[in-house]
């Protein structure tokens, strides 16, 4: 995927999530496996000051806040942030509107969490994204992420050709948007992150989802 095509796809992806805000929560109401996944938060190493990337409508934010000293939740869409503030606004929770492909963290956090975001990062930008994660993570901190596993590909309208990481999503009004959608195989993702200097464990969860827990390898340069 060329740089111009990449930028255009990411712009379209952002527009999709802005337009989708009123429909965003529907899968959580319709799918018991998603609700099961939400219930697993207490088993994950989340604590201290938490940075949540791509917080969406705050489905995870309140759950993180219950285990954290503070939560800073970042998303590019003002529309989903409005919903997140209504759902999860509380003392100790701060919301930031920013494009995660250009945003740089102003400080470091004990935990960095992202739910259903890694699959929206183009493969060519994976290293840059994890460099941002590294810049946000305090020494000894932990990264926790959840996402769709390869089995979830059956629910997507994947577009042929190109990089093989583009899907078409449709909204209730019939409008259609292209988004990035990369279904990471556990072994390949573990290897790619190891090459970037991370020690990571990726496991299946709640059926066809994946949960990853990552830490910097001692002495590794992930910049």
GROMACS .gro file of C-alpha atoms in nm:
model
  223
    1UNK     CA    1   0.000   0.000   0.000
    2UNK     CA    2   0.153   0.331  -0.106
    3UNK     CA    3   0.172   0.627   0.129
    4UNK     CA    4  -0.103   0.824  -0.047
    5UNK     CA    5  -0.336   0.524  -0.058
    6UNK     CA    6  -0.256   0.453   0.306
    7UNK     CA    7  -0.341   0.810   0.409
    8UNK     CA    8  -0.663   0.805   0.208
    9UNK     CA    9  -0.774   0.478   0.365
   10UNK     CA   10  -0.704   0.604   0.716
   11UNK     CA   11  -0.900   0.924   0.645
   12UNK     CA   12  -1.194   0.712   0.529
   13UNK     CA   13  -1.162   0.490   0.836
   14UNK     CA   14  -1.180   0.793   1.063
   15UNK     CA   15  -1.488   0.920   0.878
   16UNK     CA   16  -1.649   0.580   0.920
   17UNK     CA   17  -1.608   0.578   1.297
   18UNK     CA   18  -1.741   0.931   1.326
   19UNK     CA   19  -2.050   0.836   1.124
   20UNK     CA   20  -2.089   0.505   1.306
   21UNK     CA   21  -2.103   0.655   1.655
   22UNK     CA   22  -2.483   0.602   1.699
   23UNK     CA   23  -2.446   0.239   1.587
   24UNK     CA   24  -2.115   0.165   1.760
   25UNK     CA   25  -2.252  -0.016   2.065
   26UNK     CA   26  -2.488  -0.250   1.882
   27UNK     CA   27  -2.250  -0.549   1.867
   28UNK     CA   28  -2.203  -0.534   2.245
   29UNK     CA   29  -2.580  -0.567   2.289
   30UNK     CA   30  -2.615  -0.841   2.028
   31UNK     CA   31  -2.314  -1.065   2.095
   32UNK     CA   32  -2.275  -1.260   2.416
   33UNK     CA   33  -1.909  -1.335   2.337
   34UNK     CA   34  -1.830  -0.963   2.340
   35UNK     CA   35  -2.000  -0.927   2.677
   36UNK     CA   36  -1.799  -1.226   2.799
   37UNK     CA   37  -1.480  -1.055   2.678
   38UNK     CA   38  -1.567  -0.739   2.872
   39UNK     CA   39  -1.601  -0.954   3.182
   40UNK     CA   40  -1.240  -1.070   3.160
   41UNK     CA   41  -1.085  -0.735   3.250
   42UNK     CA   42  -1.037  -0.832   3.615
   43UNK     CA   43  -0.804  -1.113   3.507
   44UNK     CA   44  -0.568  -0.880   3.316
   45UNK     CA   45  -0.270  -0.689   3.460
   46UNK     CA   46  -0.433  -0.345   3.451
   47UNK     CA   47  -0.352  -0.087   3.717
   48UNK     CA   48  -0.188   0.240   3.810
   49UNK     CA   49  -0.220   0.522   3.560
   50UNK     CA   50  -0.379   0.378   3.245
   51UNK     CA   51  -0.369   0.508   2.889
   52UNK     CA   52  -0.650   0.376   2.670
   53UNK     CA   53  -0.593   0.418   2.297
   54UNK     CA   54  -0.894   0.429   2.060
   55UNK     CA   55  -1.144   0.425   2.345
   56UNK     CA   56  -1.450   0.445   2.121
   57UNK     CA   57  -1.773   0.489   2.316
   58UNK     CA   58  -1.612   0.394   2.646
   59UNK     CA   59  -1.719   0.031   2.667
   60UNK     CA   60  -1.382  -0.052   2.823
   61UNK     CA   61  -1.312   0.283   2.990
   62UNK     CA   62  -1.527   0.242   3.300
   63UNK     CA   63  -1.400  -0.113   3.351
   64UNK     CA   64  -1.041   0.009   3.332
   65UNK     CA   65  -1.116   0.298   3.568
   66UNK     CA   66  -1.244   0.054   3.832
   67UNK     CA   67  -0.894  -0.100   3.844
   68UNK     CA   68  -0.683   0.211   3.785
   69UNK     CA   69  -0.564   0.519   3.969
   70UNK     CA   70  -0.648   0.723   3.658
   71UNK     CA   71  -0.746   0.668   3.295
   72UNK     CA   72  -0.656   0.886   2.998
   73UNK     CA   73  -0.876   0.777   2.707
   74UNK     CA   74  -0.784   0.890   2.354
   75UNK     CA   75  -0.988   0.871   2.034
   76UNK     CA   76  -0.997   1.062   1.706
   77UNK     CA   77  -1.377   1.089   1.690
   78UNK     CA   78  -1.556   1.365   1.880
   79UNK     CA   79  -1.882   1.179   1.823
   80UNK     CA   80  -1.777   0.861   2.006
   81UNK     CA   81  -1.604   1.063   2.277
   82UNK     CA   82  -1.933   1.236   2.355
   83UNK     CA   83  -2.088   0.893   2.420
   84UNK     CA   84  -1.784   0.779   2.618
   85UNK     CA   85  -1.801   1.083   2.845
   86UNK     CA   86  -2.166   1.014   2.920
   87UNK     CA   87  -2.096   0.644   2.988
   88UNK     CA   88  -1.764   0.656   3.170
   89UNK     CA   89  -1.703   1.014   3.277
   90UNK     CA   90  -1.583   1.015   3.638
   91UNK     CA   91  -1.316   1.166   3.860
   92UNK     CA   92  -0.986   1.029   3.745
   93UNK     CA   93  -1.099   0.974   3.385
   94UNK     CA   94  -0.979   1.218   3.120
   95UNK     CA   95  -1.075   1.214   2.752
   96UNK     CA   96  -0.851   1.340   2.471
   97UNK     CA   97  -0.947   1.383   2.104
   98UNK     CA   98  -0.647   1.302   1.885
   99UNK     CA   99  -0.545   1.108   1.575
  100UNK     CA  100  -0.341   0.816   1.705
  101UNK     CA  101  -0.125   0.812   1.392
  102UNK     CA  102   0.008   1.161   1.471
  103UNK     CA  103  -0.050   1.198   1.847
  104UNK     CA  104   0.245   1.169   2.082
  105UNK     CA  105   0.198   1.094   2.452
  106UNK     CA  106   0.295   1.382   2.683
  107UNK     CA  107   0.382   1.148   2.970
  108UNK     CA  108   0.423   0.780   3.059
  109UNK     CA  109   0.167   0.539   3.202
  110UNK     CA  110   0.179   0.215   3.401
  111UNK     CA  111  -0.062   0.040   3.164
  112UNK     CA  112  -0.138   0.101   2.797
  113UNK     CA  113  -0.460  -0.062   2.677
  114UNK     CA  114  -0.626  -0.077   2.336
  115UNK     CA  115  -0.939  -0.271   2.246
  116UNK     CA  116  -1.010  -0.362   1.883
  117UNK     CA  117  -0.758  -0.110   1.755
  118UNK     CA  118  -0.449  -0.307   1.653
  119UNK     CA  119  -0.637  -0.461   1.361
  120UNK     CA  120  -0.703  -0.108   1.229
  121UNK     CA  121  -0.331  -0.025   1.209
  122UNK     CA  122  -0.185  -0.085   0.860
  123UNK     CA  123   0.094  -0.342   0.862
  124UNK     CA  124   0.334  -0.080   0.725
  125UNK     CA  125   0.265   0.139   1.031
  126UNK     CA  126   0.284  -0.132   1.295
  127UNK     CA  127   0.639  -0.043   1.402
  128UNK     CA  128   0.557   0.328   1.426
  129UNK     CA  129   0.248   0.254   1.632
  130UNK     CA  130   0.442   0.039   1.878
  131UNK     CA  131   0.704   0.312   1.903
  132UNK     CA  132   0.422   0.541   2.021
  133UNK     CA  133   0.315   0.274   2.270
  134UNK     CA  134   0.673   0.249   2.393
  135UNK     CA  135   0.692   0.627   2.437
  136UNK     CA  136   0.376   0.610   2.652
  137UNK     CA  137   0.482   0.318   2.873
  138UNK     CA  138   0.653   0.369   3.207
  139UNK     CA  139   0.952   0.150   3.295
  140UNK     CA  140   0.820  -0.187   3.402
  141UNK     CA  141   0.478  -0.109   3.255
  142UNK     CA  142   0.243  -0.344   3.076
  143UNK     CA  143   0.057  -0.330   2.746
  144UNK     CA  144  -0.278  -0.510   2.725
  145UNK     CA  145  -0.476  -0.540   2.404
  146UNK     CA  146  -0.782  -0.724   2.280
  147UNK     CA  147  -0.887  -0.769   1.921
  148UNK     CA  148  -1.052  -0.987   1.660
  149UNK     CA  149  -0.877  -1.313   1.590
  150UNK     CA  150  -0.866  -1.463   1.239
  151UNK     CA  151  -1.196  -1.642   1.300
  152UNK     CA  152  -1.375  -1.306   1.299
  153UNK     CA  153  -1.287  -1.254   0.931
  154UNK     CA  154  -1.613  -1.427   0.836
  155UNK     CA  155  -1.798  -1.119   0.963
  156UNK     CA  156  -1.613  -0.880   0.730
  157UNK     CA  157  -1.658  -0.785   0.365
  158UNK     CA  158  -1.290  -0.806   0.274
  159UNK     CA  159  -1.183  -0.633  -0.045
  160UNK     CA  160  -0.965  -0.827  -0.290
  161UNK     CA  161  -0.628  -0.714  -0.420
  162UNK     CA  162  -0.391  -0.456  -0.280
  163UNK     CA  163  -0.247  -0.525   0.061
  164UNK     CA  164  -0.516  -0.770   0.168
  165UNK     CA  165  -0.592  -0.560   0.475
  166UNK     CA  166  -0.895  -0.359   0.360
  167UNK     CA  167  -1.260  -0.424   0.444
  168UNK     CA  168  -1.582  -0.251   0.344
  169UNK     CA  169  -1.818  -0.153   0.625
  170UNK     CA  170  -2.179  -0.040   0.573
  171UNK     CA  171  -2.396   0.176   0.798
  172UNK     CA  172  -2.772   0.171   0.848
  173UNK     CA  173  -2.820   0.454   0.600
  174UNK     CA  174  -2.656   0.247   0.324
  175UNK     CA  175  -2.331   0.444   0.316
  176UNK     CA  176  -2.014   0.238   0.276
  177UNK     CA  177  -1.661   0.306   0.396
  178UNK     CA  178  -1.329   0.131   0.353
  179UNK     CA  179  -1.136   0.057   0.670
  180UNK     CA  180  -0.811  -0.114   0.760
  181UNK     CA  181  -0.871  -0.463   0.899
  182UNK     CA  182  -0.573  -0.687   0.970
  183UNK     CA  183  -0.649  -1.026   1.124
  184UNK     CA  184  -0.334  -1.113   1.313
  185UNK     CA  185  -0.230  -1.474   1.342
  186UNK     CA  186  -0.098  -1.532   1.693
  187UNK     CA  187   0.241  -1.673   1.595
  188UNK     CA  188   0.308  -1.410   1.329
  189UNK     CA  189   0.208  -1.123   1.558
  190UNK     CA  190   0.420  -1.257   1.842
  191UNK     CA  191   0.719  -1.282   1.610
  192UNK     CA  192   0.671  -0.934   1.466
  193UNK     CA  193   0.649  -0.776   1.810
  194UNK     CA  194   0.948  -0.976   1.934
  195UNK     CA  195   1.147  -0.831   1.645
  196UNK     CA  196   1.043  -0.485   1.765
  197UNK     CA  197   1.178  -0.553   2.113
  198UNK     CA  198   0.869  -0.674   2.298
  199UNK     CA  199   0.803  -0.981   2.506
  200UNK     CA  200   0.442  -1.068   2.428
  201UNK     CA  201   0.193  -1.342   2.504
  202UNK     CA  202  -0.113  -1.365   2.279
  203UNK     CA  203  -0.397  -1.602   2.367
  204UNK     CA  204  -0.749  -1.672   2.239
  205UNK     CA  205  -1.033  -1.539   2.454
  206UNK     CA  206  -1.412  -1.560   2.456
  207UNK     CA  207  -1.416  -1.769   2.141
  208UNK     CA  208  -1.265  -1.599   1.838
  209UNK     CA  209  -1.104  -1.296   2.003
  210UNK     CA  210  -0.744  -1.254   2.113
  211UNK     CA  211  -0.588  -1.098   2.421
  212UNK     CA  212  -0.226  -0.986   2.423
  213UNK     CA  213  -0.004  -0.889   2.715
  214UNK     CA  214   0.325  -0.725   2.623
  215UNK     CA  215   0.623  -0.580   2.805
  216UNK     CA  216   0.949  -0.435   2.685
  217UNK     CA  217   1.233  -0.683   2.679
  218UNK     CA  218   1.511  -0.573   2.911
  219UNK     CA  219   1.767  -0.377   2.715
  220UNK     CA  220   1.561  -0.384   2.393
  221UNK     CA  221   1.560  -0.078   2.167
  222UNK     CA  222   1.206  -0.038   2.029
  223UNK     CA  223   1.248   0.323   1.918
   0.00000   0.00000   0.00000
